[in-house]
CSV table of C-alpha atoms in Angstrom, one decimal:
chain,number,residue,atom,x,y,z
A,1,GLY,CA,55.2,95.8,-37.4
A,2,GLY,CA,58.8,96.4,-38.9
A,3,GLY,CA,61.8,94.4,-39.2
A,4,ALA,CA,65.4,94.9,-39.8
A,5,GLY,CA,66.4,96.9,-42.9
A,6,GLY,CA,63.0,98.0,-43.3
A,7,ILE,CA,61.9,94.4,-44.5
A,8,PRO,CA,58.4,93.8,-43.1
A,9,ALA,CA,58.2,90.7,-40.8
A,10,GLY,CA,56.3,87.3,-42.0
A,11,PRO,CA,53.5,86.1,-39.5
A,12,SER,CA,55.2,84.1,-36.5
A,13,PRO,CA,55.2,80.5,-36.7
A,14,ALA,CA,52.6,80.1,-33.5
A,15,ILE,CA,49.9,82.0,-35.9
A,16,LEU,CA,50.7,80.0,-38.8
A,17,LYS,CA,50.1,77.0,-36.9
A,18,LYS,CA,46.9,78.0,-35.7
A,19,VAL,CA,45.9,79.0,-39.0
A,20,LYS,CA,47.0,75.7,-40.3
A,21,LYS,CA,45.0,74.0,-37.5
A,22,VAL,CA,41.9,76.0,-38.6
A,23,LEU,CA,42.2,75.3,-42.1
A,24,ASP,CA,42.7,71.7,-41.4
A,25,THR,CA,39.8,71.3,-39.4
A,26,ARG,CA,36.8,69.7,-41.4
A,27,ILE,CA,33.8,71.6,-41.4
A,28,GLU,CA,31.5,68.7,-41.7
A,29,ALA,CA,32.6,66.6,-38.8
A,30,PRO,CA,29.8,65.6,-36.4
A,31,GLU,CA,31.7,66.9,-33.4
A,32,LEU,CA,31.9,70.3,-35.0
A,33,SER,CA,28.4,70.7,-35.7
A,34,VAL,CA,27.4,69.8,-32.4
A,35,ALA,CA,29.8,72.0,-30.7
A,36,LEU,CA,28.5,75.1,-32.9
A,37,LYS,CA,25.0,74.4,-32.1
A,38,GLU,CA,25.9,74.2,-28.3
A,39,LEU,CA,27.5,77.3,-28.7
A,40,SER,CA,24.8,79.0,-30.8
A,41,GLU,CA,22.6,78.4,-27.5
A,42,PHE,CA,24.8,81.0,-25.4
A,43,TYR,CA,27.0,83.0,-27.4
A,44,GLY,CA,24.5,85.7,-28.4
A,45,GLN,CA,25.6,88.4,-30.8
A,46,ASN,CA,28.9,88.3,-32.8
A,47,THR,CA,30.3,91.5,-30.8
A,48,LEU,CA,34.1,92.2,-29.8
A,49,ASP,CA,33.1,91.7,-26.2
A,50,ASN,CA,31.6,88.4,-27.1
A,51,ARG,CA,34.6,87.4,-29.0
A,52,ARG,CA,36.9,88.5,-26.3
A,53,ASN,CA,34.9,86.6,-23.6
A,54,LEU,CA,34.4,83.6,-25.7
A,55,ARG,CA,36.7,81.3,-23.7
A,56,THR,CA,35.4,82.7,-20.5
A,57,SER,CA,31.8,82.0,-21.6
A,58,ILE,CA,32.8,78.5,-22.8
A,59,GLU,CA,34.4,77.7,-19.5
A,60,ARG,CA,31.3,79.3,-17.8
A,61,ARG,CA,29.3,77.0,-19.7
A,62,GLY,CA,31.2,73.9,-18.8
A,63,VAL,CA,31.2,74.9,-15.3
A,64,GLN,CA,27.4,75.3,-15.7
A,65,VAL,CA,27.2,71.9,-17.3
A,66,SER,CA,29.5,70.1,-14.8
A,67,GLN,CA,27.4,71.7,-12.0
A,68,ASN,CA,24.0,70.3,-13.5
A,69,LEU,CA,25.9,66.9,-13.9
A,70,VAL,CA,26.8,67.1,-10.4
A,71,ASP,CA,23.5,67.9,-9.5
A,72,ALA,CA,22.0,65.4,-11.5
A,73,PHE,CA,24.3,62.6,-10.4
A,74,GLY,CA,23.6,64.0,-6.6
A,75,ASP,CA,20.1,62.6,-7.3
A,76,VAL,CA,21.3,59.6,-8.8
A,77,MET,CA,23.9,59.0,-5.8
A,78,GLY,CA,20.8,59.6,-3.4
A,79,GLN,CA,18.8,57.2,-5.3
A,80,LEU,CA,21.9,54.7,-5.3
A,81,THR,CA,22.4,55.4,-1.7
A,82,LYS,CA,18.7,54.5,-0.8
A,83,VAL,CA,19.1,51.2,-3.0
A,84,GLU,CA,22.2,50.5,-1.2
A,85,ASN,CA,20.5,50.8,2.2
A,86,ASP,CA,17.4,48.7,0.7
A,87,VAL,CA,19.9,46.2,-0.5
A,88,ALA,CA,21.6,46.0,2.9
A,89,ALA,CA,18.5,45.7,4.7
A,90,LEU,CA,17.5,43.0,2.4
A,91,ALA,CA,20.7,41.1,3.0
A,92,GLU,CA,20.1,41.5,6.9
A,93,CYS,CA,16.4,40.3,6.6
A,94,THR,CA,18.1,37.5,4.3
A,95,GLU,CA,20.6,36.7,6.9
A,96,ARG,CA,17.9,36.5,9.7
A,97,MET,CA,15.6,34.1,7.5
A,98,GLN,CA,18.4,31.9,6.6
A,99,GLN,CA,19.1,31.7,10.5
A,100,ARG,CA,15.7,30.9,11.1
A,101,VAL,CA,15.7,28.3,8.5
A,102,LYS,CA,18.6,26.8,10.0
A,103,ALA,CA,17.1,27.0,13.3
A,104,ALA,CA,13.7,25.4,11.8
A,105,HIS,CA,15.9,22.9,10.1
A,106,ALA,CA,17.4,21.8,13.3
A,107,THR,CA,14.0,21.6,15.2
A,108,THR,CA,12.4,19.7,12.3
A,109,SER,CA,15.4,17.3,12.1
A,110,GLN,CA,14.9,16.7,15.9
A,111,ILE,CA,10.8,16.4,15.5
A,112,VAL,CA,11.6,13.9,12.4
A,113,ARG,CA,14.1,11.8,15.0
A,114,VAL,CA,11.3,12.1,17.8
A,115,THR,CA,8.6,11.2,15.6
A,116,GLU,CA,10.6,8.2,14.2
A,117,GLN,CA,11.4,7.1,17.6
A,118,LEU,CA,7.8,7.4,18.8
A,119,GLN,CA,6.6,5.4,15.3
A,120,ARG,CA,9.0,2.7,16.4
A,121,LYS,CA,7.7,2.6,20.3
A,122,GLU,CA,4.2,2.5,18.7
A,123,THR,CA,5.1,-0.5,16.3
A,124,GLU,CA,7.0,-2.1,19.3
A,125,SER,CA,3.7,-1.4,21.6
A,126,SER,CA,1.3,-2.5,18.9
A,127,ALA,CA,3.5,-5.9,18.5
A,128,HIS,CA,3.4,-6.2,22.1
A,129,GLN,CA,-0.2,-5.6,22.6
A,130,ALA,CA,-0.9,-8.2,19.9
A,131,LEU,CA,1.3,-10.7,21.7
A,132,VAL,CA,-0.6,-10.1,25.2
A,133,SER,CA,-4.1,-10.1,23.3
A,134,GLU,CA,-2.9,-13.7,21.8
A,135,PHE,CA,-1.4,-14.8,25.0
A,136,LEU,CA,-4.5,-13.9,26.9
A,137,ALA,CA,-7.1,-15.1,24.3
A,138,HIS,CA,-5.1,-18.6,24.6
A,139,PHE,CA,-4.8,-18.7,28.5
A,140,ARG,CA,-7.7,-17.0,29.7
A,141,LEU,CA,-11.4,-17.7,29.3
A,142,THR,CA,-13.7,-15.3,27.4
A,143,GLN,CA,-16.7,-13.5,29.4
A,144,GLY,CA,-19.1,-15.9,27.5
A,145,GLU,CA,-17.0,-19.1,28.9
A,146,MET,CA,-17.0,-17.4,32.5
A,147,GLN,CA,-20.6,-17.1,32.5
A,148,ILE,CA,-21.3,-20.9,31.1
A,149,LEU,CA,-18.9,-22.1,34.2
A,150,LYS,CA,-20.3,-19.9,36.9
A,151,SER,CA,-24.0,-19.9,36.2
A,152,GLU,CA,-25.3,-21.6,33.3
A,153,PRO,CA,-26.7,-25.0,33.5
A,154,ILE,CA,-24.7,-28.0,33.2
A,155,SER,CA,-24.4,-28.8,29.7
A,156,GLN,CA,-21.8,-30.0,26.7
A,157,GLN,CA,-20.7,-26.7,26.6
A,158,TYR,CA,-20.0,-26.4,30.4
A,159,LEU,CA,-18.3,-29.5,30.3
A,160,GLU,CA,-15.8,-28.3,27.3
A,161,VAL,CA,-15.3,-25.1,29.3
A,162,LEU,CA,-14.2,-26.9,32.3
A,163,ALA,CA,-11.8,-29.2,30.3
A,164,ARG,CA,-10.3,-25.7,28.8
A,165,VAL,CA,-10.0,-24.7,32.0
A,166,GLY,CA,-7.8,-27.7,32.8
A,167,ASP,CA,-5.9,-27.4,29.5
A,168,ILE,CA,-5.0,-23.9,30.4
A,169,GLN,CA,-3.9,-24.7,33.8
A,170,SER,CA,-1.5,-27.6,32.5
A,171,GLN,CA,0.0,-25.4,29.9
A,172,CYS,CA,0.6,-22.8,32.6
A,173,ARG,CA,2.3,-25.0,34.9
A,174,GLN,CA,4.5,-26.8,32.0
A,175,LEU,CA,5.7,-23.0,31.3
A,176,LEU,CA,6.5,-22.1,34.7
A,177,ARG,CA,9.2,-24.9,34.6
A,178,VAL,CA,11.2,-22.7,32.7
A,179,HIS,CA,9.7,-19.2,32.9
A,180,HIS,CA,8.9,-18.1,36.4
A,181,LYS,CA,6.9,-15.0,35.5
A,182,THR,CA,4.2,-13.7,37.7
A,183,ALA,CA,1.6,-13.3,35.1
A,184,LEU,CA,1.8,-17.2,34.6
A,185,MET,CA,1.5,-17.7,38.3
A,186,ASP,CA,-1.7,-15.4,38.5
A,187,LEU,CA,-3.1,-17.6,35.7
A,188,VAL,CA,-2.7,-20.7,37.6
A,189,ASP,CA,-4.0,-19.3,40.4
A,190,GLU,CA,-7.3,-17.9,38.5
A,191,THR,CA,-7.6,-21.3,36.8
A,192,SER,CA,-7.4,-23.3,40.0
A,193,SER,CA,-10.1,-21.2,41.4
A,194,LEU,CA,-12.1,-21.5,38.2
A,195,GLN,CA,-11.6,-25.2,38.1
A,196,GLU,CA,-12.6,-25.8,41.8
A,197,THR,CA,-15.7,-23.8,41.3
A,198,GLY,CA,-16.4,-26.1,38.2
A,199,TYR,CA,-15.9,-29.1,39.8
A,200,ASP,CA,-17.9,-28.5,42.7
A,201,ARG,CA,-20.8,-27.4,40.6
A,202,LEU,CA,-20.6,-30.5,38.6
A,203,TYR,CA,-20.2,-32.7,41.5
A,204,ARG,CA,-23.4,-31.1,43.0
A,205,TRP,CA,-25.2,-31.7,39.6
A,206,LEU,CA,-24.2,-35.1,39.5
A,207,GLN,CA,-25.5,-35.8,43.1
A,208,LEU,CA,-28.9,-34.5,41.9
A,209,GLN,CA,-28.9,-36.7,38.8
A,210,CYS,CA,-27.8,-39.5,40.7
A,211,ALA,CA,-30.8,-39.3,43.0
A,212,HIS,CA,-33.3,-39.0,40.1
A,213,LEU,CA,-31.9,-42.4,39.0
A,214,GLY,CA,-33.5,-43.8,41.9
A,215,SER,CA,-37.1,-43.4,39.9
A,216,GLU,CA,-38.5,-46.1,37.9
A,217,ASP,CA,-37.6,-44.8,34.5
A,218,GLY,CA,-34.3,-43.5,35.8
A,219,GLU,CA,-31.8,-43.9,33.0
A,220,VAL,CA,-28.1,-42.7,32.8
A,221,THR,CA,-27.9,-40.1,30.0
A,222,ALA,CA,-24.8,-39.2,27.8
A,223,LEU,CA,-24.2,-36.0,29.8
A,224,VAL,CA,-24.2,-37.8,32.9
A,225,ARG,CA,-21.6,-40.1,31.5
A,226,LYS,CA,-19.4,-37.3,30.3
A,227,GLY,CA,-19.8,-35.2,33.6
A,228,ILE,CA,-18.7,-38.3,35.9
A,229,ALA,CA,-15.7,-38.8,33.4
A,230,ALA,CA,-14.9,-35.1,33.9
A,231,LEU,CA,-14.7,-35.6,37.4
A,232,LYS,CA,-11.7,-37.9,37.3
A,233,GLY,CA,-9.6,-35.0,37.4
A,234,ARG,CA,-10.8,-34.9,41.2
A,235,ALA,CA,-10.3,-38.5,42.1
A,236,ALA,CA,-12.0,-38.2,45.8
A,237,LEU,CA,-15.4,-36.6,44.1
A,238,TYR,CA,-15.2,-39.2,41.2
A,239,LYS,CA,-14.9,-41.9,43.6
A,240,VAL,CA,-17.8,-40.6,45.7
A,241,CYS,CA,-20.0,-39.9,42.6
A,242,LEU,CA,-19.3,-43.3,41.4
A,243,GLU,CA,-20.5,-44.6,44.7
A,244,ASP,CA,-23.6,-42.5,44.5
A,245,LEU,CA,-24.4,-43.8,41.3
A,246,GLY,CA,-23.9,-47.4,41.9
A,247,SER,CA,-26.4,-46.8,44.8
A,248,SER,CA,-29.2,-45.2,42.9
A,249,ARG,CA,-28.8,-47.6,40.1
A,250,ARG,CA,-29.2,-50.5,42.5
A,251,GLN,CA,-32.0,-48.9,44.4
A,252,SER,CA,-33.5,-48.1,40.6
A,253,VAL,CA,-33.1,-51.8,39.6
A,254,LEU,CA,-34.5,-53.3,42.9
A,255,LYS,CA,-37.5,-50.9,42.5
A,256,ARG,CA,-38.0,-52.0,39.0
A,257,PHE,CA,-37.6,-55.4,39.7
A,258,MET,CA,-40.0,-55.7,42.6
A,259,THR,CA,-42.5,-53.9,40.6
A,260,ALA,CA,-42.0,-56.6,37.7
A,261,LEU,CA,-42.3,-59.4,40.2
A,262,THR,CA,-45.3,-58.1,42.1
A,263,LYS,CA,-47.5,-55.8,39.9
A,264,GLY,CA,-46.3,-56.5,36.3
A,265,GLY,CA,-46.1,-53.6,33.4
A,266,PRO,CA,-48.4,-50.9,32.7
A,267,GLY,CA,-52.1,-51.9,33.2
A,268,GLY,CA,-50.9,-55.6,34.1
A,269,VAL,CA,-49.2,-56.4,30.9
A,270,PRO,CA,-46.8,-58.2,31.2
A,271,ARG,CA,-48.3,-60.0,34.1
A,272,PRO,CA,-46.4,-60.1,37.4
A,273,ILE,CA,-43.8,-62.8,37.8
A,274,GLU,CA,-45.0,-64.1,41.1
A,275,ILE,CA,-48.1,-65.1,39.5
A,276,HIS,CA,-46.0,-68.3,38.4
A,277,ALA,CA,-44.5,-68.6,42.0
A,278,HIS,CA,-46.3,-72.1,42.2
A,279,GLU,CA,-43.9,-73.3,39.1
A,280,PRO,CA,-40.4,-73.2,40.5
A,281,LEU,CA,-38.7,-73.6,37.1
A,282,ARG,CA,-40.9,-71.0,35.4
A,283,TYR,CA,-40.7,-68.5,38.0
A,284,VAL,CA,-37.0,-68.6,38.3
A,285,GLY,CA,-36.9,-68.4,34.5
A,286,ASP,CA,-38.8,-65.2,34.4
A,287,MET,CA,-36.9,-63.5,37.1
A,288,LEU,CA,-33.7,-64.3,35.1
A,289,ALA,CA,-34.9,-63.1,31.9
A,290,TRP,CA,-36.0,-60.1,33.5
A,291,LEU,CA,-32.6,-59.5,34.9
């Protein structure tokens, strides 16, 4: 266009600025290469229309890229939402598991306490049972001892069991002075009954033994002596037994003396004492010697 005085006007500052900017652009810059490569994918032929519509095409391309990005991020957002839901579900499950663990811990703690209490009670019960067993072993007869006392023949074992019954009864009576326990009273009653049964059997057996002493060769055995000694716990029976023994011994001695006096020994040897009745001094001497 023309200017004042017919002098042609120079380029406007805006155009100069754009030209300068284009000239200053570094063609080897990586960003420019990428931009040109991207532009070549949709620009097409270098026509006037294409050049005029370049901005519009670039903006449309930008909108398309943005839409593609939005679509791509939409899928990502969907996946992220799913992950978020899964994480929320996992957190809820974890919370439930924590509550169950706490409940289980509380239950387990209670079970442990109850178990410890039961173990203590079991220990106490075992100790109590051991004490009871030891007490009964000391203050009660065994089945074997009961059998000996009630039905077995009189023997050394019988006398030992009878003596043990007396010891048990004596100890129980001593304990009753300081401990009034039903168990001790029951033991005293039980041992008293056993003792009476034992003394009764022993007394009847001694009566039979004393009756046998009336025979010619009747001798007082060691067991009979011990049996009589065991009856000292019953003064009345002891006295009667001593009287029976004395009577049997007198009868036995008298019978043996009369046999020696009139019949002599087995087969006539030694000869009867009365064969020397005509010799008073020897007669009396032989009788005293026999006695």
